[in-house]
Coordinates of C-alpha atoms (C1' of nucleotides) in Angstrom, one line a residue:
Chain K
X1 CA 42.4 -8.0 31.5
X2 CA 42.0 -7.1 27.8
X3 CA 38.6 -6.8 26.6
X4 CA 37.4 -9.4 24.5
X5 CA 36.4 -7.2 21.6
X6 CA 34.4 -8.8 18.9
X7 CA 36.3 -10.2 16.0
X8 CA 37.0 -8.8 12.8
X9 CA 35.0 -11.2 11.5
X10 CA 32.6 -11.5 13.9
X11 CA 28.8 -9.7 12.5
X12 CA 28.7 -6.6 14.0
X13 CA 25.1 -4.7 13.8
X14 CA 25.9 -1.5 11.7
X15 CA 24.5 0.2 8.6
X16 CA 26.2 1.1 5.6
X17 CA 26.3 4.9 5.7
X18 CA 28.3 4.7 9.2
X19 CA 30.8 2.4 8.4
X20 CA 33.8 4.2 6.6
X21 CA 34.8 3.6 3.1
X22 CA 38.3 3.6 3.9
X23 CA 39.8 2.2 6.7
X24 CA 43.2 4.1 6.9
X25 CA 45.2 0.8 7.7
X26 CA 45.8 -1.4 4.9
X27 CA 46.4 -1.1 1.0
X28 CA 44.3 1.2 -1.2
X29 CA 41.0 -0.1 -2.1
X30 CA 41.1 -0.8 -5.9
X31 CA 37.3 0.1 -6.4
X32 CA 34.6 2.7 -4.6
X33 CA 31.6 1.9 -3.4
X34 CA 30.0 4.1 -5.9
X35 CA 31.7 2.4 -9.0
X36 CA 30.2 -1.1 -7.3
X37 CA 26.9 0.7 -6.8
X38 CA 26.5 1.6 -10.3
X39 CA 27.8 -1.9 -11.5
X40 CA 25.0 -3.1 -9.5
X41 CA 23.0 -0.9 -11.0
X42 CA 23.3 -1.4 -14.3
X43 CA 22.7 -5.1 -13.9
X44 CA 19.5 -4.9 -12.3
X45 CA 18.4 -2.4 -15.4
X46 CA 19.6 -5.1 -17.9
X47 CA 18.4 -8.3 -16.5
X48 CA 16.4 -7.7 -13.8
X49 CA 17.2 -7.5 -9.5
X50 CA 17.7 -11.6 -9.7
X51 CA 20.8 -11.1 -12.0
X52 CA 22.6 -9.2 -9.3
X53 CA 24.5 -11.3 -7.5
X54 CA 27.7 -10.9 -5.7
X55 CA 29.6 -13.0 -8.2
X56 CA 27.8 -11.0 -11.3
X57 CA 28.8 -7.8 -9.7
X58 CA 32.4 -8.7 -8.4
X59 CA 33.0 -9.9 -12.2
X60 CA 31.4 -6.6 -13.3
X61 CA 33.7 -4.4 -11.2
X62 CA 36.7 -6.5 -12.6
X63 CA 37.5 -8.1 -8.5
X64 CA 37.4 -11.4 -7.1
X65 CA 34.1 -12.5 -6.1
X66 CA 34.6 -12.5 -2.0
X67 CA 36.7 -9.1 -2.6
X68 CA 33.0 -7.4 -2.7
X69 CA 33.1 -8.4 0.9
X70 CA 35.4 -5.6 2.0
X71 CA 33.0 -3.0 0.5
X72 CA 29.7 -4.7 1.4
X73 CA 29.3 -6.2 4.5
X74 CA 25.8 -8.3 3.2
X75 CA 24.1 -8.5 0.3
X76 CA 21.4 -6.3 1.5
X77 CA 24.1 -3.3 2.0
X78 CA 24.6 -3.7 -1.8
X79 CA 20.7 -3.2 -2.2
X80 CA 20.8 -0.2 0.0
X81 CA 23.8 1.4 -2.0
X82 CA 21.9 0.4 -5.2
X83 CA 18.8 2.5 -4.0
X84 CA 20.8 5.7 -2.9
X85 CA 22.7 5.5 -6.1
X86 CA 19.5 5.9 -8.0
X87 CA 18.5 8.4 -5.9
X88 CA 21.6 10.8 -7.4
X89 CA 19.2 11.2 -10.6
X90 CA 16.9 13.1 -8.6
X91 CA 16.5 17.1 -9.8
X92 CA 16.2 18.7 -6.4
X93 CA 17.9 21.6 -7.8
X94 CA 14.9 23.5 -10.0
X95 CA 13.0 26.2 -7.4
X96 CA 10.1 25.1 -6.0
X97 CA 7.4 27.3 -7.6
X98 CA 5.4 27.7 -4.6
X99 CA 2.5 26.1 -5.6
X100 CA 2.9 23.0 -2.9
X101 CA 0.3 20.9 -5.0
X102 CA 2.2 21.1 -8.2
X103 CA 5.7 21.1 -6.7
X104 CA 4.7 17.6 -5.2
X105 CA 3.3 16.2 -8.3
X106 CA 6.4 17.5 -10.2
X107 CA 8.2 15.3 -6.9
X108 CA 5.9 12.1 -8.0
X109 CA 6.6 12.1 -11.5
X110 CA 10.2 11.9 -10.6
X111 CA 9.5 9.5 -8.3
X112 CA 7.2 7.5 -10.7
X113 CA 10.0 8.1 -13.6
X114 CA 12.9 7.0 -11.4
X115 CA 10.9 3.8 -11.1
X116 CA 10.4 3.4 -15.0
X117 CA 14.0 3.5 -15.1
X118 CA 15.0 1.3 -12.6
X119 CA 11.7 -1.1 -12.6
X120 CA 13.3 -3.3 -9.5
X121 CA 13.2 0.1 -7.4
X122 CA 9.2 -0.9 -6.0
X123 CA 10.5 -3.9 -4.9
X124 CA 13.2 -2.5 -2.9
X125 CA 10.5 0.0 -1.4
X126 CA 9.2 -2.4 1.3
X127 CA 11.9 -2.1 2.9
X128 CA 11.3 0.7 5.0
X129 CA 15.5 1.4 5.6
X130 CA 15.5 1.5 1.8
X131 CA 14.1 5.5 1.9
X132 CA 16.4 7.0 4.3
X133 CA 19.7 6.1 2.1
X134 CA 21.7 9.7 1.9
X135 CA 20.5 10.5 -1.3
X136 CA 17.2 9.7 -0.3
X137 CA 17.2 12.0 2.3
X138 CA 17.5 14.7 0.1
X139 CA 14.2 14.0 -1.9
X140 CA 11.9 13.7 1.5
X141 CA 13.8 17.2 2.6
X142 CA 13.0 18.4 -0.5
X143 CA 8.8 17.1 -0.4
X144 CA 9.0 18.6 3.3
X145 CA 9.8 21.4 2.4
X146 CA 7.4 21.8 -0.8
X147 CA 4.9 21.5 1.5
X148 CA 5.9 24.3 3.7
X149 CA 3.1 26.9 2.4
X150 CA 0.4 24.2 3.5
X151 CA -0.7 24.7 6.9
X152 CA -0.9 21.0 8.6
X153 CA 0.9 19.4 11.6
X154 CA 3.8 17.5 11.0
X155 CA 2.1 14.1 11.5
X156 CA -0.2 14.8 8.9
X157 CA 2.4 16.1 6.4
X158 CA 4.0 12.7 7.4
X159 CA 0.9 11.3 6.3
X160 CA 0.8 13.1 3.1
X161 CA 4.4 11.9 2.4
X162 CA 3.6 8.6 2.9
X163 CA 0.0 8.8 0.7
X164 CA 1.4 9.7 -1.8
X165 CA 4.6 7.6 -2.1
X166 CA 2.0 4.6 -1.8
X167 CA -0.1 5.7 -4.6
X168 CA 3.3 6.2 -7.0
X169 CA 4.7 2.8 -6.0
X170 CA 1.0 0.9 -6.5
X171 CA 0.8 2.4 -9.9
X172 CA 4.4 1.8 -11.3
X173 CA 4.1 -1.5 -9.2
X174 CA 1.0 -2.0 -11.9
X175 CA 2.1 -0.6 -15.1
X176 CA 5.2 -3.1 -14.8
X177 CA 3.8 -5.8 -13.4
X178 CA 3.4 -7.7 -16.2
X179 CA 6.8 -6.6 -18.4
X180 CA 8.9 -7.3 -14.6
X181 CA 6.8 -10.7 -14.4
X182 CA 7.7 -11.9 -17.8
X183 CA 11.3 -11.3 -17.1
X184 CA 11.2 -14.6 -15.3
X185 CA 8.9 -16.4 -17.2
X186 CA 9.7 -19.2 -19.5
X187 CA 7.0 -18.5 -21.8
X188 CA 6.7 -14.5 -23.7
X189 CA 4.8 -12.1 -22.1
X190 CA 2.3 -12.3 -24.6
X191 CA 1.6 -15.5 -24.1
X192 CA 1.1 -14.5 -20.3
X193 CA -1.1 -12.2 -20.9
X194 CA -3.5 -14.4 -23.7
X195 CA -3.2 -17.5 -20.8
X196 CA -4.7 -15.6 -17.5
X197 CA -7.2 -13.3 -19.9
X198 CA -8.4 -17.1 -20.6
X199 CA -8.1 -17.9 -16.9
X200 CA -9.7 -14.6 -16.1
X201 CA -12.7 -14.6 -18.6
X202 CA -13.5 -18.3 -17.5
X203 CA -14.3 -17.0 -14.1
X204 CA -16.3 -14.4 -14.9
X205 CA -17.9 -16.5 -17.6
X206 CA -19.2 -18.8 -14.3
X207 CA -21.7 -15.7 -13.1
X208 CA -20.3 -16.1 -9.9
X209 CA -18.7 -12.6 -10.2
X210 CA -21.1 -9.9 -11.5
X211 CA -20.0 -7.1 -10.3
X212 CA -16.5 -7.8 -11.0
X213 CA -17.5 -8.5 -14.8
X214 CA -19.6 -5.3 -15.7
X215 CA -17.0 -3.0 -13.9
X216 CA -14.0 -4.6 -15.6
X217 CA -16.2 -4.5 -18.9
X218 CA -17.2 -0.8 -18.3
X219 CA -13.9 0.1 -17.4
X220 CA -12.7 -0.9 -21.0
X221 CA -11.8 -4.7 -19.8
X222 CA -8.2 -4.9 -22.2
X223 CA -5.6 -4.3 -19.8
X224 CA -3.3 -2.8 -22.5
X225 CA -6.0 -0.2 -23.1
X226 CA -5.6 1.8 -20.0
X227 CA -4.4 4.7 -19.6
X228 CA -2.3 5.0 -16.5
X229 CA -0.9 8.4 -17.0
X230 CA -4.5 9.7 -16.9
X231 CA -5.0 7.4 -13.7
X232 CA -1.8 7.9 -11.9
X233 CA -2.6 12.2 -12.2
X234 CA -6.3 11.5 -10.8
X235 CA -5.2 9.7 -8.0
X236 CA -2.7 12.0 -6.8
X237 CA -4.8 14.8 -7.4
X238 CA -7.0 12.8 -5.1
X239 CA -4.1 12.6 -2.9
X240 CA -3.7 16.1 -2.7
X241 CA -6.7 17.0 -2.5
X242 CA -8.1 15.5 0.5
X243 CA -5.2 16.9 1.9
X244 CA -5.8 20.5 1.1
X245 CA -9.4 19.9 2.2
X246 CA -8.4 19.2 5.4
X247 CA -5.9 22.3 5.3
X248 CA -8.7 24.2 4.7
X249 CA -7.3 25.0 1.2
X250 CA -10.3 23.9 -0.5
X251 CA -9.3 22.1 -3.7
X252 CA -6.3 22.2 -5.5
X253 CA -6.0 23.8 -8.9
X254 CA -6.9 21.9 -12.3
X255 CA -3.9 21.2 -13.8
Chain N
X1 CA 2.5 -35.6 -40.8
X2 CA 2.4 -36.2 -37.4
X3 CA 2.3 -32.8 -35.8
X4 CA 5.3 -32.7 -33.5
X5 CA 3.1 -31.2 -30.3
X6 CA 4.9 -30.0 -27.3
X7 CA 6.1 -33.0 -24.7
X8 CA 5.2 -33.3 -21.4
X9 CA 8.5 -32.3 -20.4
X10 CA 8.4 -28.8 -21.9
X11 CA 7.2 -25.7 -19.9
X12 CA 4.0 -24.9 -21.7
X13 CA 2.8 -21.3 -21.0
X14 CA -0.4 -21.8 -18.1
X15 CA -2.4 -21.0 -14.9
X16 CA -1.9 -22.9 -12.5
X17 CA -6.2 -22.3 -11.7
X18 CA -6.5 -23.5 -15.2
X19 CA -4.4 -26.9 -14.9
X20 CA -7.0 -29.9 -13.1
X21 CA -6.1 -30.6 -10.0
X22 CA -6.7 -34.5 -10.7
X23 CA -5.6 -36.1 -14.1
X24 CA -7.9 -39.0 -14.8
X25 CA -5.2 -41.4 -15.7
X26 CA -2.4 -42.5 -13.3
X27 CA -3.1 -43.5 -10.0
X28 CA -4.4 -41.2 -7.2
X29 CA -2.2 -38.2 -5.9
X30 CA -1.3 -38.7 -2.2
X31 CA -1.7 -35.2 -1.8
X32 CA -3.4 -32.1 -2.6
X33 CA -3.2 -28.2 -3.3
X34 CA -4.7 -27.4 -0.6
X35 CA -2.8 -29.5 1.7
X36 CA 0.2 -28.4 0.1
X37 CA -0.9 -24.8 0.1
X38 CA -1.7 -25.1 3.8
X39 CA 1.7 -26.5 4.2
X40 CA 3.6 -23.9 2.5
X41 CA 1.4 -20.9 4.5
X42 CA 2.4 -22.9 7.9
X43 CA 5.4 -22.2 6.9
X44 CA 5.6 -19.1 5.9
X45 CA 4.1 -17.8 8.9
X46 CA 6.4 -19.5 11.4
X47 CA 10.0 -18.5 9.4
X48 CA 9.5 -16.0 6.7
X49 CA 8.7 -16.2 3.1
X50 CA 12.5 -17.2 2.1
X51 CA 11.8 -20.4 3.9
X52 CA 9.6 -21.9 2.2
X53 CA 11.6 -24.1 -0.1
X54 CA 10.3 -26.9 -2.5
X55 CA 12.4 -28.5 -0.3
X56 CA 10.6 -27.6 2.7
X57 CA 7.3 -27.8 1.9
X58 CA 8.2 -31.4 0.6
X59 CA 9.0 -32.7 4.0
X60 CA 6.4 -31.1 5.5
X61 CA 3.8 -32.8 3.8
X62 CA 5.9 -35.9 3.7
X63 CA 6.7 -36.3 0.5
X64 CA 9.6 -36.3 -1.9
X65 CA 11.3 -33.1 -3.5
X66 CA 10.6 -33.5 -6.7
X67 CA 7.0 -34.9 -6.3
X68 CA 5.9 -31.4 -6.0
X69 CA 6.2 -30.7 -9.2
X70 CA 3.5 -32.8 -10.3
X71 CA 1.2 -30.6 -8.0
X72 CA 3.0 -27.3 -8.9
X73 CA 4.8 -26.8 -11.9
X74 CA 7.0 -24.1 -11.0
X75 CA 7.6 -22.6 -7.4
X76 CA 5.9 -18.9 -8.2
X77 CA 2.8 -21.2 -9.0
X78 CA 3.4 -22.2 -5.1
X79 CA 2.9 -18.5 -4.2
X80 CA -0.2 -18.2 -6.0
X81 CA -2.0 -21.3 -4.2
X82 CA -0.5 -19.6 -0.8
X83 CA -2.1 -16.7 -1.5
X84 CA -5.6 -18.2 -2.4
X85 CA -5.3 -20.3 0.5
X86 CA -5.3 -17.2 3.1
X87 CA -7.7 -15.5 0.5
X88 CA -10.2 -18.1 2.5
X89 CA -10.0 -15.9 5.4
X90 CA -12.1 -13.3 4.0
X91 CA -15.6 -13.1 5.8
X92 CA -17.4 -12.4 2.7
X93 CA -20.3 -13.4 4.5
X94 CA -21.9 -11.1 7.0
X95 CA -24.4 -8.8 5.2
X96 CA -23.1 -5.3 4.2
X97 CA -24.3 -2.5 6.0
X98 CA -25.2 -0.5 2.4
X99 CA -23.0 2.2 4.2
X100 CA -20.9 1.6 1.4
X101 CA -18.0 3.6 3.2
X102 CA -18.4 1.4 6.3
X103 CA -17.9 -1.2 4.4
X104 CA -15.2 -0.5 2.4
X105 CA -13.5 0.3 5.5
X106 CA -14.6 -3.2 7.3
X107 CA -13.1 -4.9 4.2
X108 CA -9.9 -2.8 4.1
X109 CA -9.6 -4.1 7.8
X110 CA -10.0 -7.8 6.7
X111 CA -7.4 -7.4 4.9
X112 CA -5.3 -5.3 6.6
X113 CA -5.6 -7.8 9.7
X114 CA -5.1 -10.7 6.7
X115 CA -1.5 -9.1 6.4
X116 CA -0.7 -9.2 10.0
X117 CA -1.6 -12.4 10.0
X118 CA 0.5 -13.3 7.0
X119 CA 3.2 -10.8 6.6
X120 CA 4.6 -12.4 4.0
X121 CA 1.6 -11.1 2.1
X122 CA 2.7 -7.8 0.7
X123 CA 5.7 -9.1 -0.5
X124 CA 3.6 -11.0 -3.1
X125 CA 1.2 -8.4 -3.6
X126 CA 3.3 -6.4 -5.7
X127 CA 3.0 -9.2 -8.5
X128 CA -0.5 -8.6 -10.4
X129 CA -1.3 -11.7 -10.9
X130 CA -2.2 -12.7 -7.3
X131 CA -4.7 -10.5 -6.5
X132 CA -6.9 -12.5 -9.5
X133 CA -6.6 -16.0 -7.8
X134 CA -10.0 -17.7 -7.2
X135 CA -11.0 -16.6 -3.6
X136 CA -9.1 -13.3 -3.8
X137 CA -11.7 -12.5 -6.8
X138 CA -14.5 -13.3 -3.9
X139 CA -13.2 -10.1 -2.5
X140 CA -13.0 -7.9 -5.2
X141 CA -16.2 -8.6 -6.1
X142 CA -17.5 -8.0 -2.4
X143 CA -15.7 -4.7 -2.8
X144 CA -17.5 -4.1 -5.4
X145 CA -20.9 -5.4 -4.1
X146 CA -20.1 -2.6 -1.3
X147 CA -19.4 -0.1 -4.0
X148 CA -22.9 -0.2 -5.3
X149 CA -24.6 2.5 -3.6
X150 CA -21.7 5.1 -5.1
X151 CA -22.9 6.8 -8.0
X152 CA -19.0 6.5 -10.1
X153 CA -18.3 5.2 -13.4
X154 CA -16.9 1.4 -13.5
X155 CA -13.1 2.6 -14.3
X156 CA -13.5 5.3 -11.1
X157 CA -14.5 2.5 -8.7
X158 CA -11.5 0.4 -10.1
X159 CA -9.1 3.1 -8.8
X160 CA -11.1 3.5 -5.9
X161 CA -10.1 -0.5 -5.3
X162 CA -7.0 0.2 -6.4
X163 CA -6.2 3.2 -3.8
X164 CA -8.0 1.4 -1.0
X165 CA -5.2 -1.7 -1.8
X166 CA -2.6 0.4 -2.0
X167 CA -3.3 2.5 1.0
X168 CA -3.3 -0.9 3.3
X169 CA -0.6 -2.7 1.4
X170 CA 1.5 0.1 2.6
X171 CA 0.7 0.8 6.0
X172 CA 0.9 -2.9 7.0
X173 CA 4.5 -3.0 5.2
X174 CA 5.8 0.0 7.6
X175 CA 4.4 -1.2 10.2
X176 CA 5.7 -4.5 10.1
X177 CA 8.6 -4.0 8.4
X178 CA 11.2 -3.7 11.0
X179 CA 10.0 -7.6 12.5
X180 CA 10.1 -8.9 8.6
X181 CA 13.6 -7.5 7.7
X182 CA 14.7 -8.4 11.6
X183 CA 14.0 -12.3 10.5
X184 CA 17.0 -12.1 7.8
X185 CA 19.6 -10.0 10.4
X186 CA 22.8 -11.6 11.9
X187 CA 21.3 -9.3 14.9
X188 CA 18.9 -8.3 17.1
X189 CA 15.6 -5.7 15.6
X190 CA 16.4 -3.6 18.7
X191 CA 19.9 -3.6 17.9
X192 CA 19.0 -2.9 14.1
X193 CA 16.5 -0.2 15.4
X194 CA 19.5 1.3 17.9
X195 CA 21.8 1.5 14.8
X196 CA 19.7 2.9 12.6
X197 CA 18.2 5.6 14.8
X198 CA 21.6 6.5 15.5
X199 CA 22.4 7.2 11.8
X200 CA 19.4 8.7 11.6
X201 CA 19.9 11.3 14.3
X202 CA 23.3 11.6 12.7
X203 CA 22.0 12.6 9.3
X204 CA 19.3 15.1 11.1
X205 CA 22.4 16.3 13.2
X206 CA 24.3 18.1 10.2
X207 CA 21.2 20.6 9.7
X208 CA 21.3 19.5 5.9
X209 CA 17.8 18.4 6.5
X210 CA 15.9 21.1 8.8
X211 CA 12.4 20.5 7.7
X212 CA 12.7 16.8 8.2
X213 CA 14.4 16.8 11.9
X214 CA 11.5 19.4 12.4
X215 CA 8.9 17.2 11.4
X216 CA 9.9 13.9 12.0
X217 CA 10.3 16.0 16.0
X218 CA 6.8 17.7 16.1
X219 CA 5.4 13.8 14.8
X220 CA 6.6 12.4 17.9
X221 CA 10.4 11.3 16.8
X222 CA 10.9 7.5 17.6
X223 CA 9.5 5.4 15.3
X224 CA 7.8 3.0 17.7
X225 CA 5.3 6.2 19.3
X226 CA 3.3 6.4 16.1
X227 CA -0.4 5.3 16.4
X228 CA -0.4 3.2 13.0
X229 CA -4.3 2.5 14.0
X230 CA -5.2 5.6 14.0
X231 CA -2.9 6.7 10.6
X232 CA -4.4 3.8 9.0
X233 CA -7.9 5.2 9.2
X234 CA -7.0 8.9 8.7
X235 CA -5.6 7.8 5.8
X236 CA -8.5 5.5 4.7
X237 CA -10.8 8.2 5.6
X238 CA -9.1 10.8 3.5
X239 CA -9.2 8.0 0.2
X240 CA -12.9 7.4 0.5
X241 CA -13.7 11.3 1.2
X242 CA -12.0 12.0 -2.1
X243 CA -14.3 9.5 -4.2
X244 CA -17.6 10.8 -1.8
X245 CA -16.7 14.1 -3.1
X246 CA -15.9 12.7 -6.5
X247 CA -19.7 11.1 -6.6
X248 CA -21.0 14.5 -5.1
X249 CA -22.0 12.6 -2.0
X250 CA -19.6 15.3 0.3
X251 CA -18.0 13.7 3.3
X252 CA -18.2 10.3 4.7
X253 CA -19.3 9.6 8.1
X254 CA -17.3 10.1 11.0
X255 CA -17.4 6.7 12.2
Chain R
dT1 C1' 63.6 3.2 10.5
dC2 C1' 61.7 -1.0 11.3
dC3 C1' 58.0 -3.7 13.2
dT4 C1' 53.5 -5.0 13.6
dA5 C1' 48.8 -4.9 13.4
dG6 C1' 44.9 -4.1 10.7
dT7 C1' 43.2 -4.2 5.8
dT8 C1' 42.7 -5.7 1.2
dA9 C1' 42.3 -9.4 -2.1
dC10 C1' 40.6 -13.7 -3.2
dG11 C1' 40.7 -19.1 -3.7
dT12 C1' 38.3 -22.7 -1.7
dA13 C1' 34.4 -24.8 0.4
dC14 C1' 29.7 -25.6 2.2
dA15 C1' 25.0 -25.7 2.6
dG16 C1' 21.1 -24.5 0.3
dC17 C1' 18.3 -23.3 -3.8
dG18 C1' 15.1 -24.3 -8.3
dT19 C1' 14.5 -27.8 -11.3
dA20 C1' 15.8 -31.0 -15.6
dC21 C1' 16.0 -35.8 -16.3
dG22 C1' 15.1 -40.6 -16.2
dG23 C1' 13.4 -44.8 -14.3
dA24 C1' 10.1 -47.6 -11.6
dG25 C1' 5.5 -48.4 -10.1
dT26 C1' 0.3 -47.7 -10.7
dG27 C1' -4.2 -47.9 -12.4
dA28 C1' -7.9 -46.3 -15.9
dG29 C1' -9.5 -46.9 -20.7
dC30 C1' -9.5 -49.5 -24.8
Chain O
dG1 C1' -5.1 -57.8 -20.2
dC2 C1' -2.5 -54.5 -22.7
dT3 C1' -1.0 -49.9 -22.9
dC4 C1' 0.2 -45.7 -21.8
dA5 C1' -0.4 -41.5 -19.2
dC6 C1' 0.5 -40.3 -14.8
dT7 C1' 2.6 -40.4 -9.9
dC8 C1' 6.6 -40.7 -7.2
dC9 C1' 11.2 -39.5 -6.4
dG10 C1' 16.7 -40.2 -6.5
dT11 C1' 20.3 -38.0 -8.7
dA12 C1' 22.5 -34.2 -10.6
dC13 C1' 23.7 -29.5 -12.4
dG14 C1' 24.4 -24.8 -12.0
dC15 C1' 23.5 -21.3 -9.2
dT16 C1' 23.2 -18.7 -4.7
dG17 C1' 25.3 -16.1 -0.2
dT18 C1' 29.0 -16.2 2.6
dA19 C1' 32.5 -18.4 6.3
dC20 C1' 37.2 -19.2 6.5
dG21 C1' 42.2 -19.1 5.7
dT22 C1' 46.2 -17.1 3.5
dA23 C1' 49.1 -13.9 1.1
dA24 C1' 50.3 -9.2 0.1
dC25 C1' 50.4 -4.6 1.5
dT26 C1' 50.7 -0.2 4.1
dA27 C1' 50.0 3.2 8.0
dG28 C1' 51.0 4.2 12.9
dG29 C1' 53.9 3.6 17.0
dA30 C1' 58.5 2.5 18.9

DNA sequence: TCCTAGTTACGTACAGCGTACGGAGTGAGC
DNA sequence: GCTCACTCCGTACGCTGTACGTAACTAGGA
C-alpha cells in the first residue's frame, strides 16, 4: 500500500532554517529569501512592524501577493527571517580584547544599537525562537566566548547571557516606548506625552501615592530629561558586576 | 465667531483614566469597565491575547459591536483597563517585613505569579504606558514603600524598579514562551519543541559554535530540565545584591 | 528524448479584524 | 415639556492572513 504521505499542502511542523531555499524540481525562484527579508526589513524601519504585511512585502519584492507563500511558509517565518537579517549587521569580527567585562558591554551596545535601528526588534524578542536564527547564533557564540576568561559554570554564564539581554531590551524597550507608541496614535506624540503627564500628575496630586511622587520628583520627574545612556551603562555595570562578584573577580573596572 | 471646537466624532488626544466613566446626560450605560475589562481578561486567559476582539468581548458581555466604543474609545484603551483589572491582584496589603530585600523579592513574586496567571501580560508590558494605570501605580508605590529602609538616591531606586521589572518580565516570557507561541501553531508544542531542537542540534553539529554546544551541554541541554525557580531568584538575588552593595549595605540575606 | 511529477506563480475568495458613520431611542437639565 | 447630549448598534469599508485552484515551467527517470 502506498503511504499516505501528507500533502503538499498539508501544514507540516518545520522551521525556516531546515527547509531548503530551492527545491530542485520546478522553475527558478524569481526572488531570495534574503532580498524578501530585507524588503521586510525596510518596511518595518519605515512604518513600523504593523506595515509589514504579506501583501506590502509581496508588492515590495515586485511578486504576486500569495507568491510570498513559496518562500514563507507563515507569516511568523517572515518575522524570523526579518530578525536574522538584522542580525548580519552585527561586528563579530573586531578581537575580543580580553577584558570579558568590556567585550560584553561592547556586545550590548551592539545589541542596544541594533535595536535603535530596527525599533520593532524588542518586540520580536519574546519570542524565544526569535534568538537562535543563524545569524543570531553567531552573536551568543561570540558573548560565550567573551566570557571565556571568567571562571563560572555554564548555567550561570547562561544566566549572565540572559541578565544582560533583559536589561538591554527593558531599556531600548523604554527609550522608544513613547516614539514606537505614537506611531499608532491618532493624535502627535507630543500631545501623548502633555495628556498622561496630566493623567499622571492628577494621581499623584490625590496623596494617595507619596512615595511614588517624591522619587519621580527627585529623580528629575520630566521624562525627556533622563539620561538613559548614563542609566543603561549603570545597570549593566550592575550586571556585570554581580557577576564577577560571584566569580570571585571582585568588581569590574570603571570604565 | 463661534469657535469651531472639535466634534464628538473626532479622536481627541486622551486617557482613557482621565475620560468619566459615566456621562451625566443620556441614559444609563448597561455596562461597565470593569465588567467589560473582566470580560476581555476572561478572555484572554482562556485563548490568547489575539482573541480578544471588540468583536469578542462584545458578545461576551452581550452587547453590540460597536457599543464598545462608547466604553472604550479605541481597542489599545481595552488593553489598558485589562491590565488594571489584573493589577487588582496585587496583595498590597499584608505588612512589609522592613527587610526591604524580602520584600522586594515577595513583590517581584506577585508579579511574577501575576504573569503566569495572565500570560498575556508581558506582551503588553513592553508599552510604557501600562505600567502607570491606577492599580498598577498601587504597586509601584508599594515597591517603593519597601524601598525605604535603602539608603539610594530617588533616580537609583527607579532603576532598581526598573531592573527588578525587567528581570521578571523576562524570565516569565522564557518560561512561558513555548505554550504562548504553541497557541498560534498549525501544530503541536511538542512537535514545535521536536523541530526546533532538531535544528538546534543541527546548528551545534557543524562545530561553528563550540562554546555554545559546550555550554548549553554542561547547563543541562534540553530546554525543559532548567530549574526557572531557582534561576529566577539567582537572578533576583544577584539584582538586589548589586544595589545592597551600591547603598554600602554588602550582601543581602540568604533567604 | 519525452513524460511526468513536483514547484513556482498568482488570481480569487473567505473569514475575521478595527472602526467610521448615521439613525433611533432615552432621559437629565433648562 | 423641550432639547440635546448620550447610549445603542446595524451597516459598511478597507485591511489582514491564508486556503484553494489553475497555468506555466523544469529537472529526473524511463
Amino acid at each position: 500500500m502506498t503511504l499516505m504521505a501528507a500533502s503538499g499542502r498539508t501544514p507540516r511542523p518545520g522551521v525556516i532554517w531546515t527547509r531548503p531555499e530551492r527545491a530542485g524540481r520546478g522553475p527558478r525562484p524569481a526572488h531570495s529569501r534574503a532580498e524578501i527579508a530585507a524588503a521586510a526589513v525596510r518596511i518595518a524601519d519605515a512604518d513600523g512592524l504593523d506595515a509589514v504585511s504579506m501583501r506590502r512585502v509581496a508588492a515590495e519584492v515586485g511578486a504576486g501577493t500569495m507568491s510570498l507563500y513559496n518562500y514563507v511558509p507563515r507569516k511568523e517565518d517572515l518575522h524570523e527571517l526579518m530578525v536574522d537579517e538584522v542580525s548580519t549587521e552585527y561586528d563579530l569580527e573586531t578581537p575580543l580584547t580580553g577584558d570579558w567585562a568590556a567585550d560584553v558591554l561592547g556586545l550590548a551596545e551592539q545589541a542596544r544599537d541594533l535595536m535603535r535601528r530596527h525599533p520593532w526588534l524588542p518586540r520580536m524578542a519574546d519570542s524565544t525562537a526569535y534568538g537562535f536564527t543563524p545569524n543570531a547564533l553567531r552573536y551568543l557564540e561570540r558573548f560565550l566566548t567573551a566570557l571565556d576568561p571568567l571562571d563560572l559554570p555554564p548555567g550561570t554564564k547562561l544566566e549572565l547571557l540572559a541578565a544582560v539581554t533583559n536589561t538591554v531590551a527593558g531599556y531600548v524597550t523604554n527609550e522608544l516606548a513613547m516614539a514606537e507608541r505614537a506611531r499608532t496614535l491618532p493624535w502627535s506624540e507630543a500631545e501623548e506625552q502633555a495628556v498622561r503627564g496630566a493623567y499622571l500628575g492628577e494621581q499623584l496630586g490625590t496623596g494617595k501615592f507619596p512615595r511614588l511622587a517624591q522619587t519621580l520628583a527627585g529623580a528629575g520627574a520630566g521624562v525627556e530629561s533622563v539620561d538613559y545612556e548614563a542609566a543603561f551603562r549603570r545597570s549593566l555595570k550592575r550586571v556585570l558586576d554581580s557577576f564577577a562578584l560571584e566569580a570571585g573577580g571582585g568588581q569590574t573596572s570603571a570604565t
